[in-house]
Amino acid sequence: MRMFVAVVPPPAVVEDLHDFLDSRREAAPGLRWTDPDQFHVTLAFLPEVPERAVEPLTAALATAARERRRFALNLAGGGTFPSPYAARVLFVHAQDEPGHLPPLARAARAAANQAGAAPDGGRFQGHMTIARFGRPTEATKWLRILDTYQGPGWVVDEIELIASHLGQGRQRRPRYETIAQLPLSAP
């Protein structure tokens, strides 16, 4: 099963970003925009989770979450992967209180490894994907636009384990299913 561990923003944050992007979407028909109901900050991507590992994974993530404190997060500015001159992914930065988001991602990845669900990906960079380019594209104008965005903050009080069912969503996109919501400890 394809899964990921994520921080999911509350509805007010999703609505604010959606409103900011709404008028800009029409100016970029070549971009595949992320559905607002699928906005999330990925902590760990798990491309192949054996069925037998789901329960131990959930338990390991619950323990990891309880060992982390709640923290403030907001979305601001923008970036691209792999570079602004050959962009495939357009995102907004996830800005946390110093030192909370990267350790949470490391804890989620360690929990996944412990449960036998090897995470994929390189060094963690807190971000929320908002669109994908069909081919490598020079995207500096998008970075200038996104640099004007400053979203509202919120307190991250849980992480989610989410299954991604490829091709089952709208327009053959993935359909996300929350498997578990795992609370962080109180401050």
Coordinates of N, CA and C in Angstrom, one line a residue:
M1 N 0.8 -1.2 0.0 CA 0.0 0.0 0.0 C 0.9 1.2 0.0
R2 N 0.5 2.2 -0.8 CA 1.2 3.5 -0.8 C 0.7 4.4 0.2
M3 N 1.6 5.0 1.1 CA 1.1 5.8 2.2 C 2.1 7.0 2.4
F4 N 1.6 7.9 3.2 CA 2.5 9.0 3.7 C 2.1 9.5 5.0
V5 N 3.0 10.1 5.8 CA 2.7 10.7 7.0 C 2.8 12.2 6.8
A6 N 1.8 12.9 7.3 CA 1.7 14.4 7.0 C 1.1 15.2 8.1
V7 N 1.3 16.5 8.0 CA 0.6 17.5 8.7 C -0.4 18.1 7.7
V8 N -1.7 18.0 8.2 CA -2.8 18.5 7.3 C -3.2 19.9 7.9
P9 N -3.3 20.9 7.1 CA -3.7 22.2 7.6 C -5.2 22.3 7.9
P10 N -5.6 23.1 8.8 CA -7.0 23.3 9.1 C -7.8 24.0 8.0
P11 N -9.1 23.9 7.9 CA -9.9 24.4 6.8 C -9.6 25.9 6.6
A12 N -9.4 26.7 7.6 CA -9.2 28.2 7.4 C -7.9 28.4 6.6
V13 N -6.9 27.6 6.9 CA -5.6 27.8 6.2 C -5.7 27.3 4.8
V14 N -6.4 26.2 4.5 CA -6.7 25.8 3.2 C -7.4 26.8 2.4
E15 N -8.5 27.4 3.0 CA -9.3 28.4 2.3 C -8.5 29.6 2.0
D16 N -7.6 30.1 2.9 CA -6.8 31.2 2.6 C -5.9 31.0 1.4
L17 N -5.2 29.9 1.4 CA -4.3 29.6 0.3 C -5.1 29.4 -1.0
H18 N -6.2 28.7 -0.9 CA -7.1 28.5 -2.1 C -7.5 29.8 -2.7
D19 N -7.9 30.8 -1.8 CA -8.4 32.1 -2.3 C -7.2 32.8 -3.0
F20 N -6.0 32.7 -2.4 CA -4.8 33.4 -3.0 C -4.5 32.8 -4.4
L21 N -4.7 31.5 -4.5 CA -4.3 30.9 -5.8 C -5.5 31.0 -6.8
D22 N -6.7 31.2 -6.4 CA -7.8 31.1 -7.3 C -7.7 31.9 -8.6
S23 N -7.5 33.1 -8.5 CA -7.4 34.0 -9.7 C -6.1 33.7 -10.5
R24 N -5.1 33.1 -9.9 CA -3.9 32.8 -10.6 C -4.0 31.5 -11.4
R25 N -4.9 30.6 -11.0 CA -5.0 29.3 -11.7 C -5.3 29.5 -13.1
E26 N -6.2 30.4 -13.4 CA -6.7 30.6 -14.8 C -5.6 31.1 -15.7
A27 N -4.6 31.8 -15.1 CA -3.4 32.3 -15.9 C -2.4 31.2 -16.2
A28 N -2.6 30.0 -15.7 CA -1.7 28.9 -15.9 C -2.4 27.6 -16.3
P29 N -2.9 27.5 -17.5 CA -3.7 26.3 -17.9 C -2.8 25.1 -18.0
G30 N -1.5 25.3 -18.1 CA -0.5 24.1 -18.3 C -0.2 23.5 -16.9
L31 N -0.6 24.1 -15.8 CA -0.2 23.5 -14.5 C -1.3 22.6 -14.1
R32 N -0.9 21.5 -13.4 CA -1.9 20.6 -12.7 C -2.0 21.0 -11.3
W33 N -3.0 21.7 -10.9 CA -3.1 22.2 -9.6 C -3.6 21.2 -8.6
T34 N -3.0 21.2 -7.4 CA -3.4 20.3 -6.3 C -4.8 20.7 -5.8
D35 N -5.7 19.7 -5.6 CA -7.0 19.9 -5.1 C -6.8 20.5 -3.6
P36 N -7.4 21.5 -3.3 CA -7.3 22.1 -1.9 C -7.5 21.1 -0.8
D37 N -8.5 20.1 -1.0 CA -8.8 19.1 0.0 C -7.6 18.1 0.1
Q38 N -6.6 18.2 -0.7 CA -5.4 17.3 -0.6 C -4.2 18.1 -0.2
F39 N -4.3 19.3 0.2 CA -3.1 20.0 0.7 C -2.6 19.4 2.0
H40 N -1.3 19.2 2.1 CA -0.6 18.6 3.2 C 0.9 18.9 3.1
V41 N 1.5 18.7 4.3 CA 3.0 18.8 4.4 C 3.5 17.4 4.7
T42 N 4.1 16.8 3.7 CA 4.6 15.4 3.8 C 5.8 15.4 4.8
L43 N 5.7 14.5 5.8 CA 6.8 14.2 6.7 C 7.6 13.0 6.3
A44 N 6.9 12.0 5.8 CA 7.5 10.8 5.3 C 6.7 10.2 4.2
F45 N 7.3 9.8 3.1 CA 6.6 9.2 2.0 C 7.0 7.7 2.0
L46 N 6.0 6.8 2.0 CA 6.1 5.4 2.2 C 5.6 4.7 0.9
P47 N 6.4 4.5 -0.1 CA 5.9 4.0 -1.4 C 5.3 2.6 -1.3
E48 N 5.8 1.7 -0.4 CA 5.2 0.4 -0.4 C 5.2 -0.1 1.1
V49 N 4.0 -0.1 1.7 CA 3.8 -0.5 3.0 C 3.1 -1.9 3.0
P50 N 3.7 -2.9 3.4 CA 3.0 -4.2 3.5 C 1.8 -4.2 4.4
E51 N 0.8 -4.9 4.1 CA -0.4 -4.9 4.9 C -0.1 -5.2 6.4
R52 N 0.8 -6.2 6.6 CA 1.2 -6.6 7.9 C 1.9 -5.5 8.7
A53 N 2.4 -4.5 8.0 CA 3.1 -3.4 8.7 C 2.2 -2.2 9.1
V54 N 1.0 -2.2 8.7 CA 0.1 -1.0 8.9 C -0.1 -0.8 10.4
E55 N -0.4 -1.9 11.1 CA -0.7 -1.8 12.6 C 0.6 -1.4 13.3
P56 N 1.7 -2.1 13.1 CA 2.9 -1.6 13.8 C 3.4 -0.2 13.4
L57 N 3.1 0.2 12.2 CA 3.5 1.5 11.7 C 2.6 2.6 12.5
T58 N 1.3 2.3 12.6 CA 0.4 3.2 13.3 C 0.9 3.3 14.8
A59 N 1.2 2.2 15.4 CA 1.7 2.2 16.8 C 3.0 3.0 17.0
A60 N 3.9 2.8 16.1 CA 5.2 3.5 16.1 C 5.0 5.0 15.9
L61 N 4.2 5.3 15.0 CA 3.9 6.8 14.7 C 3.2 7.4 15.9
A62 N 2.3 6.7 16.6 CA 1.6 7.2 17.8 C 2.6 7.5 18.9
T63 N 3.6 6.6 19.0 CA 4.6 6.8 20.1 C 5.5 8.0 19.7
A64 N 5.9 8.1 18.4 CA 6.7 9.2 18.0 C 6.0 10.5 18.1
A65 N 4.7 10.6 17.8 CA 3.9 11.8 17.9 C 3.8 12.2 19.4
R66 N 3.6 11.3 20.3 CA 3.4 11.6 21.7 C 4.7 12.2 22.3
E67 N 5.9 11.9 21.7 CA 7.2 12.4 22.1 C 7.5 13.8 21.6
R68 N 6.6 14.3 20.8 CA 6.8 15.6 20.2 C 5.7 16.6 20.7
R69 N 6.2 17.9 20.9 CA 5.2 18.9 21.4 C 4.5 19.5 20.2
R70 N 3.3 20.1 20.5 CA 2.6 20.9 19.5 C 3.5 22.1 19.2
F71 N 3.3 22.7 18.0 CA 4.0 23.8 17.6 C 3.3 24.6 16.5
A72 N 3.7 25.9 16.4 CA 3.1 26.8 15.4 C 3.7 26.6 14.0
L73 N 2.8 26.7 13.0 CA 3.3 26.5 11.6 C 2.5 27.5 10.8
N74 N 3.1 28.0 9.7 CA 2.4 28.8 8.7 C 3.0 28.5 7.3
L75 N 2.3 28.9 6.3 CA 2.7 28.8 4.9 C 3.0 30.1 4.4
A76 N 4.2 30.2 3.7 CA 4.6 31.5 3.2 C 5.7 31.3 2.1
G77 N 5.6 32.2 1.1 CA 6.6 32.2 0.1 C 6.5 30.9 -0.8
G78 N 7.4 30.8 -1.7 CA 7.3 29.6 -2.6 C 8.6 29.1 -3.1
G79 N 8.6 27.9 -3.7 CA 9.8 27.3 -4.2 C 9.4 26.3 -5.3
T80 N 10.4 25.7 -5.9 CA 10.2 24.7 -6.9 C 11.2 23.5 -6.7
F81 N 10.8 22.4 -7.2 CA 11.7 21.2 -7.3 C 11.8 20.9 -8.8
P82 N 12.9 20.5 -9.4 CA 14.2 20.5 -8.7 C 14.9 21.9 -8.7
S83 N 14.5 22.8 -9.6 CA 15.1 24.1 -9.6 C 14.1 25.1 -10.3
P84 N 14.4 26.4 -10.1 CA 13.5 27.4 -10.7 C 13.5 27.4 -12.2
Y85 N 14.6 26.9 -12.8 CA 14.8 27.0 -14.2 C 14.4 25.7 -15.0
A86 N 14.1 24.6 -14.2 CA 13.6 23.4 -14.8 C 12.6 22.8 -13.8
A87 N 11.6 23.6 -13.4 CA 10.7 23.2 -12.3 C 9.7 22.2 -12.8
R88 N 9.4 21.2 -11.9 CA 8.4 20.2 -12.1 C 7.3 20.3 -11.1
V89 N 7.7 20.9 -9.9 CA 6.8 21.0 -8.8 C 6.9 22.4 -8.3
L90 N 5.7 23.0 -8.0 CA 5.6 24.3 -7.4 C 5.0 24.2 -6.0
F91 N 5.6 24.8 -5.0 CA 5.2 24.7 -3.6 C 5.2 25.9 -2.9
V92 N 4.6 25.9 -1.7 CA 4.7 27.0 -0.7 C 5.5 26.4 0.5
H93 N 6.3 27.2 1.1 CA 7.1 26.8 2.2 C 6.3 26.6 3.5
A94 N 6.6 25.6 4.3 CA 6.0 25.4 5.6 C 7.0 26.0 6.6
Q95 N 6.7 27.0 7.3 CA 7.6 27.7 8.2 C 7.1 27.4 9.6
D96 N 8.0 26.7 10.4 CA 7.6 26.3 11.8 C 8.4 27.1 12.8
E97 N 8.0 27.0 14.0 CA 8.8 27.5 15.1 C 10.1 26.8 15.0
P98 N 11.2 27.4 15.1 CA 12.5 26.8 14.9 C 12.7 25.5 15.5
G99 N 13.0 24.5 14.7 CA 13.4 23.2 15.3 C 12.3 22.2 15.5
H100 N 11.1 22.4 15.0 CA 10.0 21.4 15.3 C 9.7 20.5 14.1
L101 N 9.6 21.1 12.9 CA 9.1 20.3 11.8 C 10.2 19.3 11.3
P102 N 11.4 19.6 11.2 CA 12.4 18.6 10.7 C 12.6 17.5 11.7
P103 N 12.6 17.7 13.0 CA 12.7 16.5 14.0 C 11.5 15.7 13.9
L104 N 10.3 16.3 13.7 CA 9.1 15.5 13.6 C 9.2 14.6 12.3
A105 N 9.7 15.1 11.2 CA 9.9 14.3 10.0 C 10.8 13.2 10.3
R106 N 11.9 13.5 10.9 CA 12.9 12.4 11.3 C 12.3 11.3 12.1
A107 N 11.5 11.7 13.1 CA 10.8 10.8 14.0 C 9.8 9.9 13.2
A108 N 9.1 10.5 12.3 CA 8.1 9.8 11.4 C 8.9 8.8 10.5
R109 N 10.0 9.2 10.0 CA 10.8 8.3 9.1 C 11.4 7.2 9.9
A110 N 11.8 7.5 11.1 CA 12.4 6.4 12.0 C 11.3 5.4 12.4
A111 N 10.1 5.9 12.7 CA 9.0 5.0 13.1 C 8.6 4.1 11.9
A112 N 8.6 4.7 10.7 CA 8.3 3.9 9.5 C 9.4 2.8 9.3
N113 N 10.6 3.1 9.5 CA 11.7 2.1 9.3 C 11.5 1.0 10.4
Q114 N 11.3 1.4 11.6 CA 11.1 0.5 12.7 C 9.9 -0.5 12.4
A115 N 8.9 0.0 11.7 CA 7.7 -0.9 11.5 C 7.9 -1.7 10.2
G116 N 9.0 -1.5 9.5 CA 9.2 -2.3 8.2 C 8.5 -1.6 7.0
A117 N 8.3 -0.3 7.1 CA 7.8 0.5 5.9 C 8.8 1.5 5.5
A118 N 9.8 1.1 4.8 CA 10.9 2.0 4.4 C 10.4 3.3 3.7
P119 N 10.8 4.5 4.3 CA 10.5 5.7 3.7 C 11.4 6.0 2.5
D120 N 10.9 6.8 1.6 CA 11.6 7.2 0.4 C 11.8 8.7 0.4
G121 N 12.8 9.1 -0.3 CA 13.0 10.6 -0.4 C 14.4 11.0 0.2
G122 N 14.8 12.2 -0.2 CA 16.0 12.7 0.3 C 15.8 13.5 1.6
R123 N 16.7 14.5 1.7 CA 16.6 15.4 2.9 C 15.3 16.1 2.9
F124 N 14.8 16.2 4.2 CA 13.5 16.8 4.4 C 13.5 18.3 4.1
Q125 N 12.5 18.8 3.4 CA 12.3 20.3 3.2 C 10.8 20.5 3.4
G126 N 10.4 21.2 4.4 CA 9.0 21.5 4.7 C 8.4 22.3 3.6
H127 N 7.4 21.7 3.0 CA 6.7 22.4 1.9 C 5.3 21.8 1.6
M128 N 4.5 22.5 0.9 CA 3.2 22.0 0.5 C 3.1 22.2 -1.0
T129 N 3.0 21.1 -1.7 CA 2.9 21.1 -3.2 C 1.6 21.7 -3.6
I130 N 1.6 22.7 -4.5 CA 0.3 23.4 -4.9 C 0.1 23.1 -6.4
A131 N 1.1 22.7 -7.2 CA 0.9 22.4 -8.6 C 2.1 21.7 -9.1
R132 N 1.9 21.0 -10.3 CA 2.9 20.3 -11.0 C 2.9 20.8 -12.4
F133 N 4.1 20.9 -13.0 CA 4.3 21.3 -14.4 C 4.3 20.0 -15.2
G134 N 3.8 20.1 -16.4 CA 3.8 18.9 -17.3 C 5.2 18.6 -17.8
R135 N 6.0 19.6 -17.9 CA 7.4 19.4 -18.4 C 8.3 20.4 -17.6
P136 N 9.6 20.2 -17.6 CA 10.4 21.2 -16.9 C 10.2 22.6 -17.5
T137 N 10.0 23.5 -16.5 CA 9.6 24.9 -16.9 C 10.3 25.9 -16.1
E138 N 10.7 27.0 -16.7 CA 11.3 28.1 -16.0 C 10.1 28.8 -15.2
A139 N 10.3 28.8 -13.9 CA 9.2 29.2 -13.0 C 9.5 30.4 -12.1
T140 N 10.4 31.3 -12.5 CA 10.8 32.4 -11.6 C 9.6 33.4 -11.4
K141 N 8.7 33.5 -12.4 CA 7.6 34.4 -12.2 C 6.7 33.9 -11.2
W142 N 6.5 32.5 -11.1 CA 5.7 31.9 -10.0 C 6.3 32.2 -8.6
L143 N 7.6 32.1 -8.6 CA 8.3 32.4 -7.3 C 8.1 33.8 -6.8
R144 N 8.1 34.7 -7.8 CA 7.8 36.1 -7.4 C 6.4 36.3 -6.9
I145 N 5.5 35.6 -7.5 CA 4.1 35.7 -7.1 C 3.9 35.1 -5.7
L146 N 4.5 33.9 -5.5 CA 4.3 33.2 -4.2 C 5.1 33.9 -3.1
D147 N 6.1 34.7 -3.4 CA 6.8 35.4 -2.4 C 6.0 36.4 -1.7
T148 N 4.8 36.8 -2.4 CA 3.9 37.7 -1.7 C 2.9 37.1 -0.8
Y149 N 2.9 35.7 -0.8 CA 2.0 35.0 0.1 C 2.5 34.8 1.5
Q150 N 1.6 35.2 2.4 CA 1.9 34.9 3.9 C 0.6 34.4 4.5
G151 N 0.5 33.1 4.7 CA -0.7 32.5 5.2 C -0.9 32.6 6.7
P152 N -2.1 32.4 7.2 CA -2.3 32.4 8.6 C -1.6 31.2 9.3
G153 N -1.3 31.5 10.5 CA -0.6 30.4 11.3 C -1.6 29.5 12.0
W154 N -1.2 28.3 12.4 CA -2.0 27.4 13.2 C -1.1 26.6 14.1
V155 N -1.7 25.9 15.1 CA -1.0 25.1 15.9 C -1.1 23.6 15.4
V156 N 0.0 23.0 15.1 CA 0.0 21.6 14.7 C -0.1 20.8 16.0
D157 N -1.2 20.0 16.1 CA -1.5 19.2 17.2 C -1.6 17.7 16.9
E158 N -1.4 17.4 15.7 CA -1.5 16.0 15.3 C -0.8 15.8 13.9
I159 N -0.4 14.5 13.7 CA 0.0 14.1 12.4 C -1.0 13.0 11.9
E160 N -1.0 12.8 10.6 CA -1.9 11.8 10.0 C -1.1 10.8 9.2
L161 N -1.6 9.6 9.3 CA -1.1 8.5 8.4 C -2.2 8.4 7.3
I162 N -1.8 8.5 6.0 CA -2.7 8.6 4.9 C -2.3 7.6 3.9
A163 N -3.3 6.8 3.4 CA -3.1 5.9 2.3 C -3.4 6.7 1.0
S164 N -2.6 6.5 0.0 CA -2.8 7.2 -1.3 C -3.2 6.1 -2.4
H165 N -4.4 6.2 -2.9 CA -4.9 5.2 -3.8 C -4.8 5.9 -5.2
L166 N -3.8 5.5 -6.0 CA -3.5 6.1 -7.3 C -4.6 5.9 -8.3
G167 N -5.0 6.9 -9.0 CA -5.9 6.9 -10.1 C -7.4 6.8 -9.6
Q168 N -7.7 6.8 -8.3 CA -9.0 6.7 -7.8 C -9.7 8.0 -7.5
G169 N -9.0 9.1 -7.6 CA -9.6 10.4 -7.3 C -10.1 11.1 -8.6
R170 N -10.5 12.3 -8.4 CA -11.0 13.1 -9.6 C -10.0 13.2 -10.6
Q171 N -10.4 13.1 -11.9 CA -9.5 13.2 -13.0 C -8.3 12.2 -12.9
R172 N -8.6 11.1 -12.4 CA -7.6 10.0 -12.3 C -6.4 10.3 -11.4
R173 N -6.6 11.3 -10.5 CA -5.6 11.6 -9.5 C -5.7 10.7 -8.3
P174 N -4.8 10.8 -7.4 CA -4.9 9.9 -6.2 C -6.1 10.3 -5.3
R175 N -6.6 9.3 -4.6 CA -7.6 9.5 -3.6 C -6.9 9.2 -2.3
Y176 N -7.1 10.2 -1.3 CA -6.4 10.0 0.0 C -7.4 9.5 1.0
E177 N -6.9 8.6 1.8 CA -7.7 8.0 2.9 C -7.0 8.1 4.2
T178 N -7.5 8.9 5.2 CA -6.8 9.0 6.5 C -7.0 7.6 7.2
I179 N -5.8 7.0 7.6 CA -5.8 5.8 8.3 C -5.8 6.0 9.8
A180 N -5.0 7.0 10.2 CA -4.9 7.4 11.6 C -4.6 8.8 11.8
Q181 N -5.2 9.4 12.9 CA -4.8 10.8 13.3 C -4.1 10.6 14.7
L182 N -2.9 11.1 14.7 CA -2.0 10.8 15.9 C -1.6 12.1 16.6
P183 N -2.1 12.3 17.8 CA -1.9 13.6 18.5 C -0.5 13.7 19.0
L184 N 0.0 15.0 18.9 CA 1.2 15.4 19.5 C 0.9 15.7 21.0
S185 N 2.0 15.7 21.8 CA 1.8 16.0 23.2 C 1.5 17.5 23.4
A186 N 0.8 17.9 24.5 CA 0.6 19.3 24.8 C 1.9 19.9 25.2
P187 N 2.0 21.2 25.1 CA 3.3 21.9 25.4 C 3.6 21.7 26.9

